[in-house]
Amino acid sequence: MSDTITLTGLAISARHGVLDFEKQIPQPFVVDLSLEADLAPAGRSDDLTASLSYADVAARVVEVASEEPVDLIETLAERIADAGLEWAFVEAVDVTVRKPHAPAGVPFTPTTGVMAGPAVSVRRERRRAVVIAMGTNLGRRVATMRSALESLRALDGLDVVHVSPLVETDPVGGVEQPDYLNAVVVGFTRLTGEHLLAELHRIEAEHGRRRDVRWGARTLDLDIISLGTPGESDEVRAGGERDGVTPGAAEASKSPLALPHPRAHERAFVVVPWWQAAPWMTLRTPEGVVALDDHVRALDVAGVRRGPVWDAEEYLDLEGGLR
Ligand SMILES: Nc1ncnc2c1ncn2[C@@H]1O[C@H](COP(=O)(O)OP(=O)(O)OP(=O)(O)O)[C@@H](O)[C@H]1O
Ligand SMILES: Nc1nc2c(c(=O)[nH]1)N=C(CO)CN2
């Protein structure tokens, strides 16, 4: 369960309802709203810009409720949920809309502690495609990969849908080190890139990851390769601060996150297992959005070999599985 910002009992006067007079004469609506987001950065920094002001949230709900009247409280709840998800930082929204004076032909009697009248509740989650690359070249590599996969599958907010076979790969990056096992998982997530990255760092740390030599040996490396669908409105493009690499960042970002991963497209140890897991996908390269299936054919894949069998077969997509 993620962190939440909750506003309870927001009292609004508005003109929604199926009956004609309801669109003429305002009546009370009471909204409960809960926004899921990662509040740890704000909690640690005590900085409002790392969060969302509940005053802004309240104002936005009033604004949405004041727009042109609709028949159903379902529609109002849907609109409020949509407005909540417009904040990039929000991962899911729970909304309850109550109509205490609803004209139902029967009076509603307030019960202690419970507001009278009809209510609807909806939950809407952000859902974006995500590609995560895994790698290890220290310790018990297969056990580490299996355990890391279990951690990813257990991560609240991430649905793992396709898992590649393990590939064994020559180390890339110039540092003398053992061969890697690599794999790629593909799925959907409601988490923001920053939140997902924080969770990946936690999983890396739980597997003994130490950050010393860049591109050096590691027990576990988890990278976000892409978030959202390349070329679509939900694609996340963010500039990283390292190297001054800005892979087409749409806006300057305070976060160290670089998306899509600026080096993934040139790394056969990422592209080959990704293609094995989900060959129909696309990726963004410096030349634009290309089909993974075309891109893999143009890549030097000499350093990538079939790896040991792991327990991921049950998640493997058959078409994209080992060939
Ligand atoms: N898309 C991303 N996925 C993972 N980490 C990222 C991403 N963008 C930026 N980072 C940041 O990069 C930092 C360094 O990551 P890491 O130590 O895994 O680098 P590396 O694996 O040695 O090199 P590379 O980034 O080339 O794979 C991380 O602390 C993380 O904050
Ligand atoms: N073959 C291979 N080489 C690498 C890898 C990796 O996962 N596989 N990761 C690196 C830094 O992320 C550096 N080099």
mmCIF file of C-alpha atoms and ligand atoms in Angstrom:
data_model
loop_
_atom_site.group_PDB
_atom_site.id
_atom_site.type_symbol
_atom_site.label_atom_id
_atom_site.label_comp_id
_atom_site.label_asym_id
_atom_site.label_seq_id
_atom_site.Cartn_x
_atom_site.Cartn_y
_atom_site.Cartn_z
ATOM 1 C CA MET A 1 0.000 0.000 0.000
ATOM 2 C CA SER A 2 1.409 3.347 -1.061
ATOM 3 C CA ASP A 3 1.372 6.606 0.848
ATOM 4 C CA THR A 4 -1.748 8.724 0.512
ATOM 5 C CA ILE A 5 -2.917 12.306 0.721
ATOM 6 C CA THR A 6 -6.544 12.157 1.831
ATOM 7 C CA LEU A 7 -9.220 14.846 1.910
ATOM 8 C CA THR A 8 -12.348 13.730 3.726
ATOM 9 C CA GLY A 9 -15.742 15.406 3.709
ATOM 10 C CA LEU A 10 -15.090 18.109 1.117
ATOM 11 C CA ALA A 11 -18.390 19.998 1.066
ATOM 12 C CA ILE A 12 -19.351 21.326 -2.363
ATOM 13 C CA SER A 13 -22.468 22.967 -3.692
ATOM 14 C CA ALA A 14 -23.143 21.974 -7.321
ATOM 15 C CA ARG A 15 -25.831 21.230 -9.912
ATOM 16 C CA HIS A 16 -25.556 17.573 -10.878
ATOM 17 C CA GLY A 17 -28.450 15.143 -11.221
ATOM 18 C CA VAL A 18 -30.791 13.428 -13.639
ATOM 19 C CA LEU A 19 -33.816 15.581 -12.729
ATOM 20 C CA ASP A 20 -34.189 18.960 -14.430
ATOM 21 C CA PHE A 21 -34.450 20.968 -11.234
ATOM 22 C CA GLU A 22 -31.178 19.488 -9.954
ATOM 23 C CA LYS A 23 -29.401 21.232 -12.816
ATOM 24 C CA GLN A 24 -30.998 24.551 -11.818
ATOM 25 C CA ILE A 25 -30.740 24.581 -8.052
ATOM 26 C CA PRO A 26 -27.417 23.735 -6.378
ATOM 27 C CA GLN A 27 -27.406 21.046 -3.705
ATOM 28 C CA PRO A 28 -24.673 19.708 -1.448
ATOM 29 C CA PHE A 29 -22.217 17.052 -2.575
ATOM 30 C CA VAL A 30 -19.628 15.617 -0.220
ATOM 31 C CA VAL A 31 -16.385 14.247 -1.672
ATOM 32 C CA ASP A 32 -13.778 12.003 -0.070
ATOM 33 C CA LEU A 33 -10.586 11.848 -2.073
ATOM 34 C CA SER A 34 -7.448 9.842 -1.542
ATOM 35 C CA LEU A 35 -4.400 10.344 -3.778
ATOM 36 C CA GLU A 36 -1.709 7.648 -3.746
ATOM 37 C CA ALA A 37 1.843 8.867 -4.254
ATOM 38 C CA ASP A 38 5.323 8.338 -2.866
ATOM 39 C CA LEU A 39 5.485 10.859 -0.013
ATOM 40 C CA ALA A 40 8.896 9.783 1.286
ATOM 41 C CA PRO A 41 10.875 12.479 -0.607
ATOM 42 C CA ALA A 42 8.602 15.219 0.793
ATOM 43 C CA GLY A 43 8.629 13.698 4.271
ATOM 44 C CA ARG A 44 12.422 13.599 4.289
ATOM 45 C CA SER A 45 12.977 17.052 2.796
ATOM 46 C CA ASP A 46 10.049 18.927 4.390
ATOM 47 C CA ASP A 47 9.673 20.560 0.974
ATOM 48 C CA LEU A 48 6.182 21.156 -0.409
ATOM 49 C CA THR A 49 7.485 21.152 -3.994
ATOM 50 C CA ALA A 50 8.217 17.431 -3.500
ATOM 51 C CA SER A 51 4.507 16.882 -2.759
ATOM 52 C CA LEU A 52 1.118 18.349 -3.562
ATOM 53 C CA SER A 53 -0.663 20.976 -1.488
ATOM 54 C CA TYR A 54 -3.971 19.685 -0.155
ATOM 55 C CA ALA A 55 -5.300 23.225 -0.743
ATOM 56 C CA ASP A 56 -4.560 22.842 -4.467
ATOM 57 C CA VAL A 57 -6.258 19.453 -4.439
ATOM 58 C CA ALA A 58 -9.358 20.873 -2.749
ATOM 59 C CA ALA A 59 -9.485 23.784 -5.192
ATOM 60 C CA ARG A 60 -9.223 21.426 -8.172
ATOM 61 C CA VAL A 61 -12.089 19.242 -6.875
ATOM 62 C CA VAL A 62 -14.301 22.322 -6.457
ATOM 63 C CA GLU A 63 -13.342 23.444 -9.975
ATOM 64 C CA VAL A 64 -14.227 20.068 -11.504
ATOM 65 C CA ALA A 65 -17.517 19.897 -9.594
ATOM 66 C CA SER A 66 -18.402 23.394 -10.846
ATOM 67 C CA GLU A 67 -17.982 22.502 -14.511
ATOM 68 C CA GLU A 68 -21.056 21.837 -16.632
ATOM 69 C CA PRO A 69 -23.659 19.736 -14.800
ATOM 70 C CA VAL A 70 -23.787 15.991 -15.371
ATOM 71 C CA ASP A 71 -26.508 13.479 -14.617
ATOM 72 C CA LEU A 72 -24.648 10.941 -12.531
ATOM 73 C CA ILE A 73 -22.510 11.050 -9.430
ATOM 74 C CA GLU A 74 -20.566 8.284 -11.185
ATOM 75 C CA THR A 75 -19.567 10.808 -13.859
ATOM 76 C CA LEU A 76 -18.592 13.384 -11.273
ATOM 77 C CA ALA A 77 -16.460 10.779 -9.456
ATOM 78 C CA GLU A 78 -14.808 9.786 -12.742
ATOM 79 C CA ARG A 79 -13.977 13.400 -13.566
ATOM 80 C CA ILE A 80 -12.496 14.014 -10.145
ATOM 81 C CA ALA A 81 -10.397 10.842 -10.475
ATOM 82 C CA ASP A 82 -9.174 11.954 -13.917
ATOM 83 C CA ALA A 83 -8.245 15.357 -12.510
ATOM 84 C CA GLY A 84 -6.270 13.686 -9.715
ATOM 85 C CA LEU A 85 -4.253 11.661 -12.221
ATOM 86 C CA GLU A 86 -3.317 14.859 -14.093
ATOM 87 C CA TRP A 87 -0.695 15.410 -11.393
ATOM 88 C CA ALA A 88 2.250 13.346 -12.668
ATOM 89 C CA PHE A 89 3.181 12.571 -9.072
ATOM 90 C CA VAL A 90 -0.158 10.820 -8.357
ATOM 91 C CA GLU A 91 -0.232 7.057 -8.942
ATOM 92 C CA ALA A 92 -3.854 6.229 -8.071
ATOM 93 C CA VAL A 93 -6.992 8.015 -6.936
ATOM 94 C CA ASP A 94 -9.877 6.807 -4.764
ATOM 95 C CA VAL A 95 -12.961 9.016 -4.883
ATOM 96 C CA THR A 96 -16.274 8.810 -3.055
ATOM 97 C CA VAL A 97 -19.022 11.234 -4.019
ATOM 98 C CA ARG A 98 -22.017 11.522 -1.672
ATOM 99 C CA LYS A 99 -25.260 13.287 -2.333
ATOM 100 C CA PRO A 100 -26.891 13.688 1.077
ATOM 101 C CA HIS A 101 -30.025 15.466 -0.202
ATOM 102 C CA ALA A 102 -30.542 13.292 -3.266
ATOM 103 C CA PRO A 103 -34.175 13.306 -4.438
ATOM 104 C CA ALA A 104 -34.828 9.581 -4.134
ATOM 105 C CA GLY A 105 -38.498 9.780 -3.158
ATOM 106 C CA VAL A 106 -37.651 8.366 0.253
ATOM 107 C CA PRO A 107 -35.996 10.363 3.035
ATOM 108 C CA PHE A 108 -32.483 9.379 4.107
ATOM 109 C CA THR A 109 -32.051 9.300 7.872
ATOM 110 C CA PRO A 110 -28.611 10.158 9.196
ATOM 111 C CA THR A 111 -27.149 7.314 11.267
ATOM 112 C CA THR A 112 -24.564 8.038 13.925
ATOM 113 C CA GLY A 113 -21.200 8.509 12.291
ATOM 114 C CA VAL A 114 -22.492 7.782 8.795
ATOM 115 C CA MET A 115 -23.597 10.371 6.289
ATOM 116 C CA ALA A 116 -27.070 9.741 4.885
ATOM 117 C CA GLY A 117 -27.801 9.501 1.174
ATOM 118 C CA PRO A 118 -26.404 7.671 -1.825
ATOM 119 C CA ALA A 119 -22.721 7.531 -2.637
ATOM 120 C CA VAL A 120 -20.473 6.080 -5.319
ATOM 121 C CA SER A 121 -16.824 5.153 -4.948
ATOM 122 C CA VAL A 122 -14.322 4.653 -7.755
ATOM 123 C CA ARG A 123 -10.626 3.853 -7.887
ATOM 124 C CA ARG A 124 -8.548 4.793 -10.909
ATOM 125 C CA GLU A 125 -4.888 3.880 -11.317
ATOM 126 C CA ARG A 126 -2.245 5.151 -13.649
ATOM 127 C CA ARG A 127 -1.044 2.282 -15.844
ATOM 128 C CA ARG A 128 2.016 2.520 -18.037
ATOM 129 C CA ALA A 129 4.059 -0.087 -19.818
ATOM 130 C CA VAL A 130 7.449 -0.558 -18.201
ATOM 131 C CA VAL A 131 10.636 -2.370 -19.185
ATOM 132 C CA ILE A 132 13.165 -3.301 -16.503
ATOM 133 C CA ALA A 133 16.608 -4.791 -17.185
ATOM 134 C CA MET A 134 18.267 -7.098 -14.671
ATOM 135 C CA GLY A 135 21.931 -8.025 -14.448
ATOM 136 C CA THR A 136 24.350 -9.795 -12.121
ATOM 137 C CA ASN A 137 27.972 -10.926 -12.331
ATOM 138 C CA LEU A 138 28.914 -11.658 -8.719
ATOM 139 C CA GLY A 139 27.943 -14.428 -6.295
ATOM 140 C CA ARG A 140 25.252 -17.039 -6.967
ATOM 141 C CA ARG A 141 23.983 -15.454 -10.121
ATOM 142 C CA VAL A 142 20.969 -17.659 -10.930
ATOM 143 C CA ALA A 143 19.748 -17.581 -7.316
ATOM 144 C CA THR A 144 20.101 -13.809 -7.295
ATOM 145 C CA MET A 145 18.152 -13.422 -10.524
ATOM 146 C CA ARG A 146 15.369 -15.688 -9.284
ATOM 147 C CA SER A 147 15.141 -13.880 -5.991
ATOM 148 C CA ALA A 148 15.176 -10.461 -7.677
ATOM 149 C CA LEU A 149 12.399 -11.594 -10.009
ATOM 150 C CA GLU A 150 10.346 -12.667 -6.990
ATOM 151 C CA SER A 151 10.923 -9.243 -5.433
ATOM 152 C CA LEU A 152 9.745 -7.545 -8.628
ATOM 153 C CA ARG A 153 6.652 -9.736 -8.779
ATOM 154 C CA ALA A 154 5.898 -8.888 -5.148
ATOM 155 C CA LEU A 155 6.274 -5.148 -5.704
ATOM 156 C CA ASP A 156 2.974 -3.378 -5.106
ATOM 157 C CA GLY A 157 2.190 -1.230 -8.151
ATOM 158 C CA LEU A 158 4.130 -3.354 -10.651
ATOM 159 C CA ASP A 159 2.497 -6.132 -12.722
ATOM 160 C CA VAL A 160 5.133 -8.328 -14.317
ATOM 161 C CA VAL A 161 3.666 -9.720 -17.541
ATOM 162 C CA HIS A 162 6.605 -11.060 -19.596
ATOM 163 C CA VAL A 163 9.987 -12.329 -18.480
ATOM 164 C CA SER A 164 12.861 -13.115 -20.829
ATOM 165 C CA PRO A 165 15.090 -16.159 -20.625
ATOM 166 C CA LEU A 166 18.440 -15.658 -18.912
ATOM 167 C CA VAL A 167 21.255 -14.690 -21.241
ATOM 168 C CA GLU A 168 24.937 -14.891 -20.405
ATOM 169 C CA THR A 169 26.855 -11.873 -21.673
ATOM 170 C CA ASP A 170 30.389 -10.547 -22.016
ATOM 171 C CA PRO A 171 30.950 -7.593 -19.707
ATOM 172 C CA VAL A 172 30.583 -4.249 -21.470
ATOM 173 C CA GLY A 173 32.180 -1.031 -20.267
ATOM 174 C CA GLY A 174 35.899 -1.649 -20.159
ATOM 175 C CA VAL A 175 36.249 -2.780 -16.532
ATOM 176 C CA GLU A 176 37.831 -6.263 -16.083
ATOM 177 C CA GLN A 177 35.081 -8.389 -14.495
ATOM 178 C CA PRO A 178 33.231 -11.736 -14.742
ATOM 179 C CA ASP A 179 30.524 -12.510 -17.319
ATOM 180 C CA TYR A 180 26.990 -11.349 -16.584
ATOM 181 C CA LEU A 181 23.627 -12.979 -16.475
ATOM 182 C CA ASN A 182 21.051 -10.579 -17.887
ATOM 183 C CA ALA A 183 17.278 -10.661 -18.324
ATOM 184 C CA VAL A 184 14.461 -8.237 -19.014
ATOM 185 C CA VAL A 185 10.985 -8.046 -17.518
ATOM 186 C CA VAL A 186 8.091 -6.254 -19.168
ATOM 187 C CA GLY A 187 4.893 -5.233 -17.466
ATOM 188 C CA PHE A 188 2.702 -2.409 -16.312
ATOM 189 C CA THR A 189 3.063 -0.032 -13.421
ATOM 190 C CA ARG A 190 1.167 2.748 -11.718
ATOM 191 C CA LEU A 191 4.353 3.977 -10.025
ATOM 192 C CA THR A 192 6.201 7.104 -11.112
ATOM 193 C CA GLY A 193 9.706 6.582 -12.483
ATOM 194 C CA GLU A 194 11.264 8.056 -9.343
ATOM 195 C CA HIS A 195 9.194 5.831 -7.066
ATOM 196 C CA LEU A 196 9.930 2.716 -9.115
ATOM 197 C CA LEU A 197 13.653 3.572 -9.137
ATOM 198 C CA ALA A 198 13.613 3.924 -5.331
ATOM 199 C CA GLU A 199 11.992 0.470 -5.074
ATOM 200 C CA LEU A 200 14.568 -1.000 -7.495
ATOM 201 C CA HIS A 201 17.375 0.461 -5.374
ATOM 202 C CA ARG A 202 15.812 -1.162 -2.293
ATOM 203 C CA ILE A 203 15.711 -4.547 -4.071
ATOM 204 C CA GLU A 204 19.323 -4.091 -5.248
ATOM 205 C CA ALA A 205 20.398 -3.293 -1.676
ATOM 206 C CA GLU A 206 18.534 -6.343 -0.338
ATOM 207 C CA HIS A 207 20.652 -8.394 -2.745
ATOM 208 C CA GLY A 208 23.923 -7.029 -1.454
ATOM 209 C CA ARG A 209 24.435 -4.344 -4.097
ATOM 210 C CA ARG A 210 27.230 -1.902 -3.348
ATOM 211 C CA ARG A 211 27.842 1.167 -5.473
ATOM 212 C CA ASP A 212 31.565 1.686 -5.935
ATOM 213 C CA VAL A 213 32.990 1.249 -9.427
ATOM 214 C CA ARG A 214 30.803 2.594 -12.200
ATOM 215 C CA TRP A 215 30.210 -0.145 -14.765
ATOM 216 C CA GLY A 216 32.010 -2.478 -12.365
ATOM 217 C CA ALA A 217 30.968 -5.907 -11.079
ATOM 218 C CA ARG A 218 27.724 -6.081 -9.120
ATOM 219 C CA THR A 219 25.522 -8.647 -7.363
ATOM 220 C CA LEU A 220 22.430 -7.062 -8.848
ATOM 221 C CA ASP A 221 21.673 -4.210 -11.221
ATOM 222 C CA LEU A 222 18.100 -3.158 -11.974
ATOM 223 C CA ASP A 223 17.594 -0.433 -14.572
ATOM 224 C CA ILE A 224 14.410 1.139 -15.865
ATOM 225 C CA ILE A 225 14.731 0.967 -19.634
ATOM 226 C CA SER A 226 11.500 2.664 -20.619
ATOM 227 C CA LEU A 227 8.296 3.876 -19.011
ATOM 228 C CA GLY A 228 5.155 4.460 -21.070
ATOM 229 C CA THR A 229 4.815 3.677 -24.774
ATOM 230 C CA PRO A 230 7.404 5.378 -26.996
ATOM 231 C CA GLY A 231 5.759 8.087 -29.076
ATOM 232 C CA GLU A 232 2.504 7.970 -27.086
ATOM 233 C CA SER A 233 1.287 10.621 -24.640
ATOM 234 C CA ASP A 234 2.119 8.460 -21.627
ATOM 235 C CA GLU A 235 5.786 8.079 -22.587
ATOM 236 C CA VAL A 236 8.063 9.370 -19.818
ATOM 237 C CA ARG A 237 11.112 11.255 -21.059
ATOM 238 C CA ALA A 238 13.400 12.576 -18.390
ATOM 239 C CA GLY A 239 16.914 13.909 -18.480
ATOM 240 C CA GLY A 240 19.573 12.439 -16.238
ATOM 241 C CA GLU A 241 22.178 14.636 -14.636
ATOM 242 C CA ARG A 242 25.028 12.204 -15.214
ATOM 243 C CA ASP A 243 27.280 12.757 -18.254
ATOM 244 C CA GLY A 244 25.130 15.729 -19.179
ATOM 245 C CA VAL A 245 23.142 13.153 -21.143
ATOM 246 C CA THR A 246 19.697 14.508 -21.843
ATOM 247 C CA PRO A 247 17.875 11.975 -23.995
ATOM 248 C CA GLY A 248 15.352 14.444 -25.368
ATOM 249 C CA ALA A 249 14.108 15.551 -21.991
ATOM 250 C CA ALA A 250 10.794 17.320 -22.354
ATOM 251 C CA GLU A 251 11.459 19.386 -19.273
ATOM 252 C CA ALA A 252 14.337 20.059 -16.955
ATOM 253 C CA SER A 253 14.093 17.586 -14.117
ATOM 254 C CA LYS A 254 15.532 17.683 -10.629
ATOM 255 C CA SER A 255 15.507 13.918 -10.539
ATOM 256 C CA PRO A 256 18.595 11.897 -11.498
ATOM 257 C CA LEU A 257 16.372 9.588 -13.499
ATOM 258 C CA ALA A 258 17.112 9.287 -17.215
ATOM 259 C CA LEU A 259 14.319 7.889 -19.386
ATOM 260 C CA PRO A 260 14.378 6.152 -21.688
ATOM 261 C CA HIS A 261 17.644 4.694 -20.406
ATOM 262 C CA PRO A 262 20.198 6.599 -22.525
ATOM 263 C CA ARG A 263 22.435 3.587 -23.259
ATOM 264 C CA ALA A 264 19.916 0.722 -23.439
ATOM 265 C CA HIS A 265 19.402 0.839 -27.211
ATOM 266 C CA GLU A 266 23.089 0.158 -27.881
ATOM 267 C CA ARG A 267 23.402 -2.671 -25.338
ATOM 268 C CA ALA A 268 22.814 -6.121 -26.788
ATOM 269 C CA PHE A 269 22.622 -7.468 -23.200
ATOM 270 C CA VAL A 270 19.425 -5.419 -22.805
ATOM 271 C CA VAL A 271 17.961 -5.451 -26.317
ATOM 272 C CA VAL A 272 18.276 -9.216 -26.958
ATOM 273 C CA PRO A 273 16.451 -10.408 -23.805
ATOM 274 C CA TRP A 274 13.925 -7.577 -24.185
ATOM 275 C CA TRP A 275 13.185 -8.815 -27.711
ATOM 276 C CA GLN A 276 12.935 -12.384 -26.401
ATOM 277 C CA ALA A 277 10.388 -11.247 -23.799
ATOM 278 C CA ALA A 278 8.263 -8.950 -25.978
ATOM 279 C CA PRO A 279 9.386 -8.779 -29.630
ATOM 280 C CA TRP A 280 6.391 -6.646 -30.707
ATOM 281 C CA MET A 281 7.440 -3.636 -28.634
ATOM 282 C CA THR A 282 9.053 -0.395 -29.804
ATOM 283 C CA LEU A 283 11.930 1.586 -28.366
ATOM 284 C CA ARG A 284 13.123 5.155 -28.600
ATOM 285 C CA THR A 285 16.622 5.586 -30.011
ATOM 286 C CA PRO A 286 18.421 8.830 -30.892
ATOM 287 C CA GLU A 287 17.047 8.261 -34.432
ATOM 288 C CA GLY A 288 13.460 8.086 -33.174
ATOM 289 C CA VAL A 289 10.983 5.351 -32.283
ATOM 290 C CA VAL A 290 11.837 2.022 -33.922
ATOM 291 C CA ALA A 291 10.510 -1.534 -33.798
ATOM 292 C CA LEU A 292 12.481 -3.695 -31.384
ATOM 293 C CA ASP A 293 12.294 -6.494 -33.927
ATOM 294 C CA ASP A 294 14.143 -4.334 -36.504
ATOM 295 C CA HIS A 295 16.540 -2.832 -33.995
ATOM 296 C CA VAL A 296 17.781 -6.176 -32.656
ATOM 297 C CA ARG A 297 18.722 -7.310 -36.160
ATOM 298 C CA ALA A 298 21.039 -4.339 -36.659
ATOM 299 C CA LEU A 299 22.878 -4.872 -33.360
ATOM 300 C CA ASP A 300 26.122 -6.774 -32.747
ATOM 301 C CA VAL A 301 24.913 -9.624 -30.553
ATOM 302 C CA ALA A 302 28.169 -11.629 -30.504
ATOM 303 C CA GLY A 303 28.618 -11.163 -26.744
ATOM 304 C CA VAL A 304 25.191 -12.584 -25.873
ATOM 305 C CA ARG A 305 24.704 -16.316 -25.300
ATOM 306 C CA ARG A 306 21.887 -18.520 -24.088
ATOM 307 C CA GLY A 307 22.067 -18.588 -20.286
ATOM 308 C CA PRO A 308 21.042 -21.194 -17.727
ATOM 309 C CA VAL A 309 17.373 -22.114 -17.406
ATOM 310 C CA TRP A 310 15.620 -20.316 -14.589
ATOM 311 C CA ASP A 311 12.237 -20.643 -12.967
ATOM 312 C CA ALA A 312 10.669 -17.880 -15.000
ATOM 313 C CA GLU A 313 9.216 -20.167 -17.690
ATOM 314 C CA GLU A 314 5.725 -19.872 -16.284
ATOM 315 C CA TYR A 315 5.828 -16.141 -16.993
ATOM 316 C CA LEU A 316 7.431 -16.489 -20.393
ATOM 317 C CA ASP A 317 5.448 -15.465 -23.379
ATOM 318 C CA LEU A 318 5.659 -18.461 -25.683
ATOM 319 C CA GLU A 319 6.093 -16.501 -28.898
ATOM 320 C CA GLY A 320 8.888 -14.452 -27.407
ATOM 321 C CA GLY A 321 10.535 -17.310 -25.549
ATOM 322 C CA LEU A 322 13.805 -19.019 -26.283
ATOM 323 C CA ARG A 323 14.455 -19.714 -29.922
HETATM 324 N N1 LIG B 1 16.605 4.701 -16.111
HETATM 325 C C1 LIG B 1 17.366 4.469 -15.059
HETATM 326 N N2 LIG B 1 17.433 3.243 -14.496
HETATM 327 C C2 LIG B 1 18.231 3.028 -13.426
HETATM 328 N N3 LIG B 1 18.986 3.945 -12.832
HETATM 329 C C3 LIG B 1 18.984 5.187 -13.347
HETATM 330 C C4 LIG B 1 18.174 5.487 -14.484
HETATM 331 N N4 LIG B 1 18.362 6.791 -14.778
HETATM 332 C C5 LIG B 1 19.209 7.262 -13.884
HETATM 333 N N5 LIG B 1 19.589 6.324 -13.013
HETATM 334 C C6 LIG B 1 20.530 6.573 -11.927
HETATM 335 O O1 LIG B 1 21.767 6.033 -12.280
HETATM 336 C C7 LIG B 1 22.464 5.781 -11.087
HETATM 337 C C8 LIG B 1 23.609 4.814 -11.336
HETATM 338 O O2 LIG B 1 23.050 3.588 -11.668
HETATM 339 P P1 LIG B 1 23.964 2.321 -11.695
HETATM 340 O O3 LIG B 1 24.928 2.329 -10.561
HETATM 341 O O4 LIG B 1 23.049 1.142 -11.849
HETATM 342 O O5 LIG B 1 24.778 2.628 -13.029
HETATM 343 P P2 LIG B 1 25.474 1.587 -13.908
HETATM 344 O O6 LIG B 1 24.576 0.395 -13.956
HETATM 345 O O7 LIG B 1 26.889 1.387 -13.430
HETATM 346 O O8 LIG B 1 25.538 2.266 -15.316
HETATM 347 P P3 LIG B 1 24.402 2.391 -16.384
HETATM 348 O O9 LIG B 1 23.492 3.499 -15.911
HETATM 349 O O10 LIG B 1 25.170 2.744 -17.613
HETATM 350 O O11 LIG B 1 23.682 1.079 -16.486
HETATM 351 C C9 LIG B 1 21.441 5.266 -10.158
HETATM 352 O O12 LIG B 1 21.720 5.634 -8.853
HETATM 353 C C10 LIG B 1 20.161 5.918 -10.626
HETATM 354 O O13 LIG B 1 19.765 6.929 -9.727
HETATM 355 N N1 LIG B 2 27.250 -7.738 -20.228
HETATM 356 C C1 LIG B 2 26.939 -6.760 -19.392
HETATM 357 N N2 LIG B 2 27.791 -5.726 -19.254
HETATM 358 C C2 LIG B 2 27.467 -4.737 -18.405
HETATM 359 C C3 LIG B 2 26.287 -4.750 -17.681
HETATM 360 C C4 LIG B 2 25.430 -5.860 -17.836
HETATM 361 O O1 LIG B 2 24.327 -5.923 -17.196
HETATM 362 N N3 LIG B 2 25.780 -6.840 -18.693
HETATM 363 N N4 LIG B 2 25.963 -3.726 -16.866
HETATM 364 C C5 LIG B 2 26.760 -2.686 -16.778
HETATM 365 C C6 LIG B 2 26.334 -1.521 -15.979
HETATM 366 O O2 LIG B 2 25.020 -1.494 -15.795
HETATM 367 C C7 LIG B 2 28.052 -2.609 -17.414
HETATM 368 N N5 LIG B 2 28.305 -3.695 -18.291
#
